[in-house]
Amino acid sequence: MKLDQIKERAKQLNIKTGKMKKAELVRAIQLAEGNEQCFDSGKAVTCGQDNCLWREDCD
């Protein structure tokens, strides 16, 4: 997902994006949605969240 799309999703959740980097934004979105803040944490192989919106970009 492109950064502009991520920022738009963050705005929908009333998250102030400021100068946040992609990983920070995604984790803030995950928190706002009530999900584990696991994006880019190295858990992609073991997280079990195959349908996660961020899965394609996650490490």
Coordinates of C-alpha atoms in Angstrom, one line a residue:
M1 CA 0.0 0.0 0.0
K2 CA 1.3 3.4 -0.9
L3 CA 2.1 6.0 1.8
D4 CA -0.7 8.4 0.5
Q5 CA -3.3 5.6 1.0
I6 CA -2.0 4.8 4.4
K7 CA -2.2 8.5 5.4
E8 CA -5.7 8.6 4.1
R9 CA -6.7 5.6 6.3
A10 CA -5.0 7.2 9.3
K11 CA -7.0 10.4 8.7
Q12 CA -10.2 8.4 8.7
L13 CA -9.2 7.2 12.2
N14 CA -8.3 10.7 13.4
I15 CA -4.6 9.9 13.6
K16 CA -2.4 12.9 13.1
T17 CA 0.2 11.7 10.6
G18 CA 2.8 14.5 10.9
K19 CA 6.1 13.2 9.9
M20 CA 5.5 9.6 10.8
K21 CA 7.2 7.0 8.7
K22 CA 5.2 4.2 7.1
A23 CA 5.8 1.6 9.8
E24 CA 4.8 4.1 12.5
L25 CA 1.6 5.0 10.7
V26 CA 0.6 1.4 10.1
R27 CA 1.2 0.5 13.8
A28 CA -0.8 3.6 14.8
I29 CA -3.7 2.4 12.6
Q30 CA -3.4 -1.1 14.0
L31 CA -3.7 0.2 17.5
A32 CA -6.7 2.5 16.6
E33 CA -8.4 -0.5 15.1
G34 CA -7.8 -2.6 18.2
N35 CA -5.3 -4.9 16.6
E36 CA -1.8 -5.9 17.7
Q37 CA 0.9 -3.4 16.6
C38 CA 3.0 -6.0 14.8
F39 CA 3.7 -4.4 11.4
D40 CA 7.3 -4.7 10.4
S41 CA 8.3 -6.4 13.7
G42 CA 9.6 -9.6 12.1
K43 CA 6.6 -11.7 13.1
A44 CA 5.0 -12.0 9.6
V45 CA 6.0 -15.7 9.3
T46 CA 4.5 -16.6 12.6
C47 CA 1.6 -14.1 13.2
G48 CA -1.1 -16.2 11.6
Q49 CA -2.8 -13.1 10.2
D50 CA -2.9 -14.2 6.5
N51 CA -5.8 -11.8 5.7
C52 CA -4.1 -8.8 7.3
L53 CA -4.4 -5.6 5.2
W54 CA -0.7 -4.9 5.7
R55 CA 0.5 -8.5 5.1
E56 CA 2.0 -7.8 1.6
D57 CA 4.3 -5.1 3.0
C58 CA 5.1 -6.7 6.3
D59 CA 8.5 -8.3 7.1

